[in-house]
């Protein structure tokens, strides 16, 4: 503890657990981007809201930058601490605070893992429907701070839809109790929604009150092999019209190649250029008939080359693994990630333009496409060649992202659909948010954090 600021913080908040060991600093200073070298001043692990408040009061007075930190599964560098910041990890604040059956509301501390929330909901015969592959390690606070999406948005919406209340500690240590689980509340600005997708720049989310819903129906999972990108949105429209969709995801042959090389089971003997994983409610014989007829319709149109429908949970999980295992299978290649969205109606035109753009600009790199196509959200991952320095690779990818951002602007899309802006997309925020919008955002940030200590350098400067 050689830095005098650390001793000062410890003296101010004697019960606060602080880590300064180099291995801890390295561990808590990074997220899944692995692009920046971690260099935090220290890591604070508060156990109570009071400790968070006292830490923020001290940081505000001392002018120390604070990086709010959840599970650090983020893909935009939002939780990176590379400039001597104090990491404030919510890891120890991971309890269930309470469940109110009449309201179907679950209150949790912000550091709880998404999967623990899903399990708690199930234990009450209900469902928390936000879901994605990092469920075991990401936190509810991080999910709210990024407005996380995932694989069930097409049916249930983003994290924002499920947040009924937030307790937020401001930069100056005030505790704001936002919306308090109310269904109806027309009493002025909804500050709760400002905290959603704020990426740790407006306050520390210490507690969340989450809406739960009916348990999921019995479902089946379908994997379809498609001949071309052009038919992808046709298949989506056809299945959405014929089946109660719970998920509609896609990936390419390259994605399948990596996920199978990572241990997943290849689904078909032959290879196809594109694949869809769709999950839908399916009850009884009527459900079976409905599914078969939807499948046959797609085959008759020439949109589908092959397909398999799950029988039982094991097969369903194996089909989902082909989609959910992609991120982990690509991680060793240090992928440069684009996470873009347009309206579903704009997707065919945008897909054609983007495909042509990337084919001409990335002839030398392997590009892997996948994503939540039913929400208009594409993940385009460019893999770093093993013999190329990461810095050179990123420079080359940034050049193409500028072109992609221009196309997005033409189609009225977003440079980040669900991962957030963080450090990774900061240079492109202005491509899909207007200067006037960004000026308003700046004003809001200044009002809530006058000293500029909350996650400085993230989202915008
Ligand atoms: P962190 O990475 O710790 O932080 C993310 C941001 O939130 C940072 O800006 C941080 O400062 C801020 N923050 C964290 N906690 C708080 C808090 N308590 N108060 C205020 N600010 C806070 N994301 C999707 O949206 N959809 C997906 O399908 C998806 N799949 C993924 C699959 C894998 C395998 C991986 C590794 C990641 C995936 N992600 C996905 C990205 C990531 O898991 C989400 O962004 C998640 O919401 C981040 O949560 P976290 O707790 O890890 O946040
Ligand atoms: C996904 O949809 O799998 C996630 O957003 C993670 C990623 O983009 O790698
Ligand atoms: Zn995603």
Coordinates of C-alpha atoms and ligand atoms in Angstrom, one line a residue:
X1 CA 0.0 0.0 0.0
X2 CA 2.7 2.5 -1.0
X3 CA 0.2 4.9 -2.7
X4 CA -0.8 7.4 0.0
X5 CA -4.3 7.6 -1.5
X6 CA -4.9 3.9 -0.7
X7 CA -4.0 4.5 2.9
X8 CA -6.3 7.5 2.9
X9 CA -9.2 5.5 1.5
X10 CA -8.6 2.8 4.1
X11 CA -8.5 5.3 6.9
X12 CA -11.8 6.9 5.6
X13 CA -13.6 3.5 5.2
X14 CA -11.8 1.2 7.7
X15 CA -14.1 -1.8 7.0
X16 CA -13.5 -1.7 3.2
X17 CA -11.7 -4.6 1.7
X18 CA -8.9 -3.3 -0.6
X19 CA -6.7 -5.3 -2.9
X20 CA -3.3 -4.0 -4.2
X21 CA -1.5 -7.2 -5.1
X22 CA -0.2 -7.0 -8.7
X23 CA -2.0 -10.3 -9.6
X24 CA -5.3 -8.8 -8.3
X25 CA -4.7 -5.6 -10.2
X26 CA -4.1 -7.5 -13.4
X27 CA -7.2 -9.7 -12.8
X28 CA -9.6 -6.9 -12.0
X29 CA -8.2 -4.4 -14.6
X30 CA -9.4 -6.2 -17.7
X31 CA -12.5 -7.4 -19.4
X32 CA -13.0 -9.9 -22.3
X33 CA -11.5 -7.4 -24.9
X34 CA -7.9 -8.1 -23.6
X35 CA -6.7 -5.1 -25.6
X36 CA -5.5 -2.8 -22.8
X37 CA -2.9 -3.4 -20.2
X38 CA -4.4 -3.3 -16.8
X39 CA -3.0 -0.7 -14.4
X40 CA -5.5 0.1 -11.6
X41 CA -4.4 1.9 -8.5
X42 CA -6.3 -0.6 -6.3
X43 CA -9.4 -2.8 -6.2
X44 CA -12.2 -2.0 -3.7
X45 CA -14.6 -4.8 -2.8
X46 CA -17.4 -3.2 -0.7
X47 CA -19.8 -5.5 1.0
X48 CA -22.6 -2.9 1.7
X49 CA -24.2 0.1 0.2
X50 CA -22.8 2.2 3.0
X51 CA -19.3 1.2 2.0
X52 CA -20.0 2.1 -1.7
X53 CA -21.3 5.5 -0.6
X54 CA -18.3 6.2 1.6
X55 CA -15.9 5.1 -1.1
X56 CA -17.6 7.4 -3.6
X57 CA -17.6 10.3 -1.2
X58 CA -13.9 9.8 -0.7
X59 CA -13.1 9.4 -4.4
X60 CA -15.1 12.5 -5.3
X61 CA -13.3 14.6 -2.8
X62 CA -9.9 13.2 -3.7
X63 CA -10.6 13.4 -7.5
X64 CA -9.8 9.7 -8.0
X65 CA -11.3 8.0 -11.0
X66 CA -13.5 4.9 -10.3
X67 CA -14.3 2.0 -12.7
X68 CA -17.4 0.1 -11.7
X69 CA -16.8 -3.5 -12.2
X70 CA -19.1 -6.6 -12.5
X71 CA -18.2 -9.9 -14.0
X72 CA -15.8 -8.2 -16.5
X73 CA -17.3 -10.3 -19.3
X74 CA -17.9 -7.0 -21.2
X75 CA -16.8 -6.9 -24.9
X76 CA -16.3 -3.1 -25.2
X77 CA -13.7 -2.3 -22.6
X78 CA -16.2 -0.6 -20.3
X79 CA -14.7 -2.2 -17.2
X80 CA -11.1 -1.8 -18.2
X81 CA -8.9 0.1 -15.7
X82 CA -5.7 1.0 -17.5
X83 CA -4.9 4.5 -16.0
X84 CA -4.5 4.2 -12.3
X85 CA -8.2 4.1 -11.5
X86 CA -9.8 2.6 -8.4
X87 CA -11.8 -0.5 -9.5
X88 CA -15.0 -0.7 -7.5
X89 CA -16.1 -4.4 -7.8
X90 CA -19.6 -5.4 -6.8
X91 CA -18.4 -9.0 -6.5
X92 CA -19.2 -9.3 -2.8
X93 CA -22.6 -7.7 -3.1
X94 CA -24.3 -10.7 -4.6
X95 CA -27.2 -11.6 -2.4
X96 CA -30.9 -12.0 -3.1
X97 CA -32.5 -9.2 -1.1
X98 CA -36.1 -10.3 -1.4
X99 CA -39.0 -11.6 -3.5
X100 CA -42.5 -10.3 -3.5
X101 CA -44.9 -12.8 -5.1
X102 CA -47.8 -10.3 -5.4
X103 CA -45.6 -8.0 -7.5
X104 CA -43.6 -10.8 -9.1
X105 CA -40.5 -8.7 -8.2
X106 CA -37.1 -10.0 -7.2
X107 CA -34.7 -7.6 -5.6
X108 CA -31.0 -8.4 -5.8
X109 CA -27.7 -6.9 -5.1
X110 CA -25.9 -5.8 -8.3
X111 CA -23.0 -8.2 -8.1
X112 CA -25.2 -11.3 -8.4
X113 CA -24.6 -13.4 -11.5
X114 CA -27.3 -13.5 -14.2
X115 CA -27.6 -17.3 -13.8
X116 CA -28.2 -17.0 -10.0
X117 CA -31.1 -14.7 -10.8
X118 CA -32.5 -17.1 -13.4
X119 CA -32.3 -19.9 -10.8
X120 CA -33.9 -17.8 -8.1
X121 CA -36.8 -17.0 -10.4
X122 CA -37.2 -20.7 -11.2
X123 CA -37.4 -21.5 -7.5
X124 CA -40.4 -19.2 -7.3
X125 CA -42.1 -20.9 -10.3
X126 CA -41.3 -17.9 -12.5
X127 CA -38.8 -16.9 -15.1
X128 CA -36.2 -14.1 -15.6
X129 CA -36.0 -14.3 -19.4
X130 CA -32.8 -12.4 -20.2
X131 CA -30.2 -15.0 -21.2
X132 CA -26.9 -15.4 -23.0
X133 CA -23.7 -17.5 -22.8
X134 CA -21.9 -15.5 -20.1
X135 CA -24.8 -16.1 -17.7
X136 CA -22.6 -17.8 -15.1
X137 CA -20.1 -15.0 -14.8
X138 CA -21.7 -11.7 -15.8
X139 CA -23.5 -9.6 -13.1
X140 CA -26.9 -8.0 -13.1
X141 CA -25.2 -4.7 -12.5
X142 CA -23.2 -5.1 -15.7
X143 CA -26.2 -6.3 -17.6
X144 CA -28.1 -3.2 -16.6
X145 CA -25.2 -0.9 -17.2
X146 CA -24.9 -2.3 -20.8
X147 CA -28.6 -3.0 -21.4
X148 CA -27.6 -6.5 -22.3
X149 CA -29.6 -8.3 -25.0
X150 CA -28.9 -12.0 -25.7
X151 CA -30.7 -14.9 -27.3
X152 CA -34.3 -14.2 -26.2
X153 CA -34.7 -10.6 -27.1
X154 CA -36.9 -11.5 -30.1
X155 CA -39.5 -12.8 -27.6
X156 CA -38.8 -10.9 -24.3
X157 CA -36.8 -7.7 -25.1
X158 CA -33.6 -6.4 -23.6
X159 CA -32.6 -6.1 -20.0
X160 CA -34.2 -2.6 -19.8
X161 CA -37.7 -4.2 -20.0
X162 CA -37.1 -6.2 -16.9
X163 CA -35.8 -3.5 -14.6
X164 CA -38.5 -2.2 -12.3
X165 CA -36.2 -0.4 -9.8
X166 CA -32.6 0.6 -9.3
X167 CA -30.7 1.8 -6.3
X168 CA -27.9 4.0 -7.6
X169 CA -25.0 5.5 -5.7
X170 CA -24.0 8.7 -7.4
X171 CA -20.5 10.1 -7.8
X172 CA -20.9 12.2 -4.7
X173 CA -22.2 9.2 -2.6
X174 CA -25.9 10.0 -2.6
X175 CA -28.2 6.9 -2.7
X176 CA -31.0 7.3 -5.3
X177 CA -33.9 4.9 -5.1
X178 CA -35.2 4.9 -8.6
X179 CA -38.8 3.8 -9.4
X180 CA -39.0 1.5 -6.4
X181 CA -40.7 -1.4 -8.4
X182 CA -43.7 0.7 -9.4
X183 CA -45.6 -0.4 -12.5
X184 CA -47.0 3.1 -13.0
X185 CA -45.1 6.2 -12.2
X186 CA -45.6 9.4 -14.2
X187 CA -43.8 11.7 -11.7
X188 CA -41.2 13.2 -14.0
X189 CA -38.0 12.0 -15.6
X190 CA -37.5 8.2 -15.2
X191 CA -33.9 8.2 -13.9
X192 CA -34.0 4.5 -13.7
X193 CA -33.8 4.3 -17.5
X194 CA -30.9 6.7 -17.6
X195 CA -28.9 4.3 -15.5
X196 CA -29.7 1.5 -18.0
X197 CA -26.9 1.4 -20.7
X198 CA -25.0 4.1 -18.8
X199 CA -21.8 1.9 -18.7
X200 CA -20.8 3.0 -15.2
X201 CA -20.7 6.7 -16.1
X202 CA -23.7 7.9 -14.1
X203 CA -23.5 6.0 -10.8
X204 CA -22.9 2.7 -9.2
X205 CA -25.9 0.3 -9.5
X206 CA -25.9 -1.3 -6.0
X207 CA -29.3 -3.0 -6.1
X208 CA -31.9 -3.9 -8.8
X209 CA -35.6 -4.8 -8.6
X210 CA -36.3 -7.2 -11.5
X211 CA -39.6 -8.2 -13.0
X212 CA -40.2 -11.9 -13.3
X213 CA -42.7 -13.5 -15.7
X214 CA -44.5 -16.8 -16.4
X215 CA -42.2 -19.8 -16.7
X216 CA -41.2 -20.6 -20.3
X217 CA -43.4 -22.9 -22.3
X218 CA -42.3 -26.4 -23.5
X219 CA -40.0 -25.6 -26.5
X220 CA -38.2 -27.3 -29.3
X221 CA -35.0 -26.2 -31.0
X222 CA -34.6 -26.3 -34.8
X223 CA -31.3 -26.1 -36.6
X224 CA -31.6 -25.2 -40.3
X225 CA -28.9 -25.1 -43.0
X226 CA -29.4 -22.3 -45.6
X227 CA -27.9 -21.9 -49.0
X228 CA -27.5 -18.1 -48.9
X229 CA -27.6 -15.0 -46.8
X230 CA -30.5 -13.7 -49.0
X231 CA -32.9 -16.3 -47.7
X232 CA -32.1 -15.6 -44.0
X233 CA -34.7 -12.9 -43.5
X234 CA -37.3 -14.8 -45.5
X235 CA -36.9 -17.8 -43.2
X236 CA -37.2 -15.4 -40.2
X237 CA -40.4 -13.9 -41.5
X238 CA -41.9 -17.3 -42.4
X239 CA -41.1 -18.9 -39.0
X240 CA -42.2 -15.8 -37.1
X241 CA -45.5 -15.9 -38.9
X242 CA -46.0 -19.7 -38.2
X243 CA -44.4 -20.4 -34.8
X244 CA -44.4 -18.8 -31.4
X245 CA -40.7 -17.9 -31.6
X246 CA -38.6 -17.8 -28.4
X247 CA -35.3 -17.2 -30.2
X248 CA -34.0 -16.8 -33.8
X249 CA -30.2 -16.8 -34.2
X250 CA -27.8 -17.3 -37.1
X251 CA -24.2 -18.2 -37.8
X252 CA -22.0 -18.9 -40.8
X253 CA -20.0 -22.0 -41.8
X254 CA -16.8 -20.3 -40.4
X255 CA -18.4 -20.0 -37.0
X256 CA -19.5 -23.6 -37.1
X257 CA -15.9 -24.6 -38.1
X258 CA -14.5 -22.9 -34.9
X259 CA -17.1 -24.1 -32.5
X260 CA -16.7 -27.7 -33.7
X261 CA -12.9 -27.4 -33.5
X262 CA -13.6 -26.3 -29.9
X263 CA -15.4 -29.6 -29.1
X264 CA -19.0 -29.2 -30.3
X265 CA -20.6 -32.0 -32.4
X266 CA -21.0 -31.3 -36.2
X267 CA -24.7 -31.3 -36.9
X268 CA -24.8 -32.5 -40.5
X269 CA -22.5 -34.6 -42.7
X270 CA -22.4 -32.0 -45.4
X271 CA -21.3 -28.3 -44.9
X272 CA -23.6 -25.4 -45.7
X273 CA -22.8 -21.6 -45.8
X274 CA -25.4 -20.4 -43.2
X275 CA -27.2 -21.8 -40.2
X276 CA -30.2 -20.8 -38.1
X277 CA -31.0 -21.9 -34.6
X278 CA -34.6 -21.2 -33.8
X279 CA -36.4 -22.1 -30.5
X280 CA -40.2 -22.0 -30.3
X281 CA -43.0 -23.0 -28.0
X282 CA -44.4 -26.4 -29.0
X283 CA -47.1 -28.2 -27.0
X284 CA -48.7 -31.5 -27.9
X285 CA -49.6 -32.9 -31.2
X286 CA -50.9 -29.7 -32.6
X287 CA -47.5 -28.1 -31.8
X288 CA -45.7 -30.9 -33.7
X289 CA -48.0 -30.5 -36.8
X290 CA -47.3 -26.7 -36.7
X291 CA -43.6 -27.2 -36.6
X292 CA -43.5 -29.7 -39.4
X293 CA -45.6 -27.6 -41.6
X294 CA -43.4 -24.5 -41.0
X295 CA -40.3 -26.6 -41.8
X296 CA -41.9 -28.0 -45.0
X297 CA -42.9 -24.6 -46.1
X298 CA -39.3 -23.3 -45.9
X299 CA -38.1 -26.4 -47.7
X300 CA -40.6 -26.0 -50.5
X301 CA -39.5 -22.4 -51.0
X302 CA -35.9 -23.7 -51.5
X303 CA -34.7 -21.7 -48.5
X304 CA -33.5 -24.7 -46.5
X305 CA -31.0 -27.4 -47.5
X306 CA -31.2 -29.5 -44.4
X307 CA -32.6 -29.4 -40.9
X308 CA -33.0 -31.1 -37.5
X309 CA -35.5 -30.6 -34.8
X310 CA -34.6 -31.4 -31.2
X311 CA -36.2 -34.3 -29.3
X312 CA -35.4 -33.8 -25.6
X313 CA -33.2 -31.4 -23.6
X314 CA -29.9 -33.0 -24.4
X315 CA -30.3 -32.6 -28.1
X316 CA -31.7 -29.1 -27.7
X317 CA -28.6 -28.2 -25.6
X318 CA -26.3 -29.7 -28.2
X319 CA -27.9 -27.5 -30.9
X320 CA -27.7 -24.4 -28.8
X321 CA -24.0 -25.1 -28.1
X322 CA -23.3 -24.6 -31.8
X323 CA -24.5 -21.0 -31.4
X324 CA -23.6 -20.2 -27.8
X325 CA -20.0 -21.7 -28.0
X326 CA -18.9 -19.3 -30.8
X327 CA -17.5 -16.5 -28.6
X328 CA -15.4 -18.8 -26.5
X329 CA -14.2 -20.7 -29.6
X330 CA -13.1 -17.4 -31.3
X331 CA -11.4 -15.9 -28.2
X332 CA -8.0 -17.4 -28.8
X333 CA -7.9 -15.5 -32.2
X334 CA -8.3 -12.1 -30.4
X335 CA -11.3 -11.2 -32.6
X336 CA -12.0 -7.6 -33.5
X337 CA -15.8 -7.4 -32.8
X338 CA -18.4 -5.4 -34.5
X339 CA -21.8 -5.4 -32.8
X340 CA -24.2 -3.5 -35.1
X341 CA -27.9 -3.3 -35.5
X342 CA -30.5 -2.0 -38.0
X343 CA -34.3 -2.4 -38.1
X344 CA -35.3 -5.8 -39.2
X345 CA -37.0 -4.2 -42.2
X346 CA -33.6 -2.7 -43.2
X347 CA -31.7 -5.9 -42.8
X348 CA -31.8 -7.3 -46.3
X349 CA -30.4 -4.2 -47.9
X350 CA -27.9 -3.6 -45.1
X351 CA -26.7 -7.3 -45.2
X352 CA -26.1 -7.0 -49.0
X353 CA -24.1 -3.8 -48.6
X354 CA -22.1 -5.0 -45.6
X355 CA -21.3 -8.3 -47.3
X356 CA -19.9 -6.5 -50.3
X357 CA -18.0 -4.0 -48.1
X358 CA -16.3 -6.6 -46.0
X359 CA -15.5 -8.9 -49.0
X360 CA -13.6 -6.0 -50.6
X361 CA -12.0 -4.6 -47.5
X362 CA -11.0 -7.8 -45.6
X363 CA -9.7 -10.1 -48.3
X364 CA -6.7 -10.9 -46.0
X365 CA -8.6 -11.7 -42.8
X366 CA -11.0 -14.4 -41.7
X367 CA -14.4 -12.9 -40.9
X368 CA -16.9 -14.8 -38.8
X369 CA -20.6 -13.7 -38.8
X370 CA -23.2 -14.6 -36.3
X371 CA -25.8 -13.0 -34.1
X372 CA -29.3 -12.2 -33.1
X373 CA -30.7 -11.7 -36.6
X374 CA -34.3 -11.7 -35.4
X375 CA -33.5 -8.4 -33.6
X376 CA -31.6 -6.9 -36.5
X377 CA -28.3 -7.4 -34.6
X378 CA -25.2 -8.7 -36.4
X379 CA -21.9 -9.8 -34.7
X380 CA -19.1 -9.5 -37.2
X381 CA -15.8 -10.9 -35.8
X382 CA -12.6 -10.4 -37.6
X383 CA -9.9 -12.9 -36.5
X384 CA -6.3 -11.7 -36.0
X385 CA -3.8 -13.6 -38.1
X386 CA -1.4 -15.4 -35.7
X387 CA 1.7 -13.6 -37.2
X388 CA 0.3 -10.0 -37.0
X389 CA 0.8 -7.7 -34.1
X390 CA -2.5 -6.8 -32.4
X391 CA -1.9 -3.1 -32.7
X392 CA -1.5 -3.3 -36.5
X393 CA -4.5 -5.6 -36.7
X394 CA -6.7 -3.2 -34.8
X395 CA -5.6 -0.2 -36.9
X396 CA -6.6 -2.1 -40.1
X397 CA -10.0 -3.1 -38.6
X398 CA -10.7 0.4 -37.4
X399 CA -10.3 1.6 -41.0
X400 CA -13.0 -0.8 -42.1
X401 CA -15.2 0.0 -39.1
X402 CA -15.3 3.7 -40.3
X403 CA -16.7 2.5 -43.6
X404 CA -19.2 0.2 -41.8
X405 CA -20.3 3.1 -39.6
X406 CA -21.1 5.1 -42.7
X407 CA -23.2 2.3 -44.1
X408 CA -24.9 2.0 -40.7
X409 CA -25.7 5.7 -40.7
X410 CA -27.3 5.4 -44.1
X411 CA -29.5 2.7 -42.8
X412 CA -30.3 4.4 -39.5
X413 CA -28.6 1.7 -37.4
X414 CA -26.5 1.6 -34.3
X415 CA -22.8 1.1 -33.9
X416 CA -23.4 -1.0 -30.7
X417 CA -26.5 -3.1 -30.4
X418 CA -25.9 -4.7 -27.0
X419 CA -22.2 -4.7 -26.0
X420 CA -22.0 -1.0 -25.3
X421 CA -19.6 1.7 -26.5
X422 CA -16.9 1.5 -23.7
X423 CA -13.5 2.2 -25.2
X424 CA -13.9 0.0 -28.2
X425 CA -16.5 2.0 -30.1
X426 CA -16.0 5.4 -28.5
X427 CA -14.5 6.9 -31.8
X428 CA -17.7 5.8 -33.6
X429 CA -20.4 7.0 -31.2
X430 CA -20.9 10.1 -33.4
X431 CA -21.6 7.9 -36.4
X432 CA -25.0 6.8 -35.2
X433 CA -25.9 9.3 -32.4
X434 CA -26.2 12.9 -33.4
X435 CA -24.0 15.7 -32.1
X436 CA -27.1 17.2 -30.4
X437 CA -27.8 13.9 -28.7
X438 CA -24.2 13.5 -27.5
X439 CA -24.3 17.1 -26.1
X440 CA -27.4 16.2 -24.0
X441 CA -25.6 13.0 -22.8
X442 CA -22.6 15.1 -21.8
X443 CA -24.8 17.5 -19.8
X444 CA -26.5 14.6 -18.0
X445 CA -23.1 13.1 -17.2
X446 CA -21.8 16.4 -15.8
X447 CA -25.0 16.9 -13.7
X448 CA -24.6 13.5 -12.1
X449 CA -20.8 13.5 -11.9
X450 CA -19.5 17.1 -11.7
X451 CA -15.9 16.0 -10.9
X452 CA -15.8 13.5 -13.8
X453 CA -14.6 10.6 -11.7
X454 CA -17.0 7.9 -12.9
X455 CA -15.5 5.7 -15.6
X456 CA -13.7 8.6 -17.4
X457 CA -12.7 8.0 -20.9
X458 CA -15.5 5.5 -21.5
X459 CA -18.5 6.0 -23.8
X460 CA -17.3 9.5 -24.7
X461 CA -14.6 11.9 -23.5
Ligands
LIG1 P1 -18.6 -5.8 -16.8 O1 -17.9 -6.3 -18.0 O2 -18.0 -5.9 -15.5 O3 -19.0 -4.2 -17.0 C1 -19.6 -3.8 -18.2 C2 -19.9 -2.3 -18.1 O4 -20.9 -2.1 -17.0 C3 -18.7 -1.4 -17.7 O5 -18.8 -0.2 -18.3 C4 -18.8 -1.3 -16.2 O6 -18.2 -0.1 -15.7 C5 -20.3 -1.3 -16.0 N1 -20.8 -1.8 -14.7 C6 -20.6 -3.1 -14.2 N2 -21.2 -3.2 -13.1 C7 -21.8 -2.0 -12.8 C8 -22.5 -1.5 -11.6 N3 -22.9 -2.3 -10.6 N4 -22.9 -0.2 -11.7 C9 -22.6 0.6 -12.7 N5 -21.9 0.2 -13.8 C10 -21.5 -1.1 -13.8 N6 -23.8 -9.4 -24.1 C11 -25.0 -9.3 -24.6 O7 -25.7 -8.2 -24.5 N7 -25.6 -10.3 -25.3 C12 -25.0 -11.5 -25.4 O8 -25.5 -12.4 -26.0 C13 -23.7 -11.7 -24.8 N8 -23.1 -12.9 -24.9 C14 -21.8 -13.0 -24.3 C15 -21.2 -14.2 -24.4 C16 -20.0 -14.4 -23.8 C17 -19.3 -15.7 -23.9 C18 -19.3 -13.2 -23.3 C19 -17.9 -13.4 -22.7 C20 -19.9 -12.0 -23.2 C21 -21.2 -11.9 -23.8 N9 -21.9 -10.7 -23.7 C22 -23.1 -10.5 -24.2 C23 -21.2 -9.5 -23.1 C24 -21.3 -9.3 -21.6 O9 -21.5 -10.6 -21.0 C25 -22.4 -8.4 -21.2 O10 -22.1 -7.1 -21.7 C26 -22.7 -8.3 -19.7 O11 -23.9 -7.5 -19.5 C27 -21.6 -7.7 -18.9 O12 -21.8 -7.9 -17.6 P2 -20.6 -7.8 -16.5 O13 -21.1 -8.0 -15.2 O14 -19.5 -8.8 -16.9 O15 -20.1 -6.4 -16.8
LIG2 C1 -23.2 -13.4 -28.6 O1 -24.2 -13.1 -29.1 O2 -22.7 -14.5 -28.7 C2 -22.5 -12.3 -27.8 O3 -23.0 -11.1 -27.9 C3 -21.0 -12.5 -27.7 C4 -20.2 -12.1 -28.9 O4 -20.7 -11.2 -29.7 O5 -19.1 -12.6 -29.0
LIG3 ZN1 -24.8 -11.1 -28.9

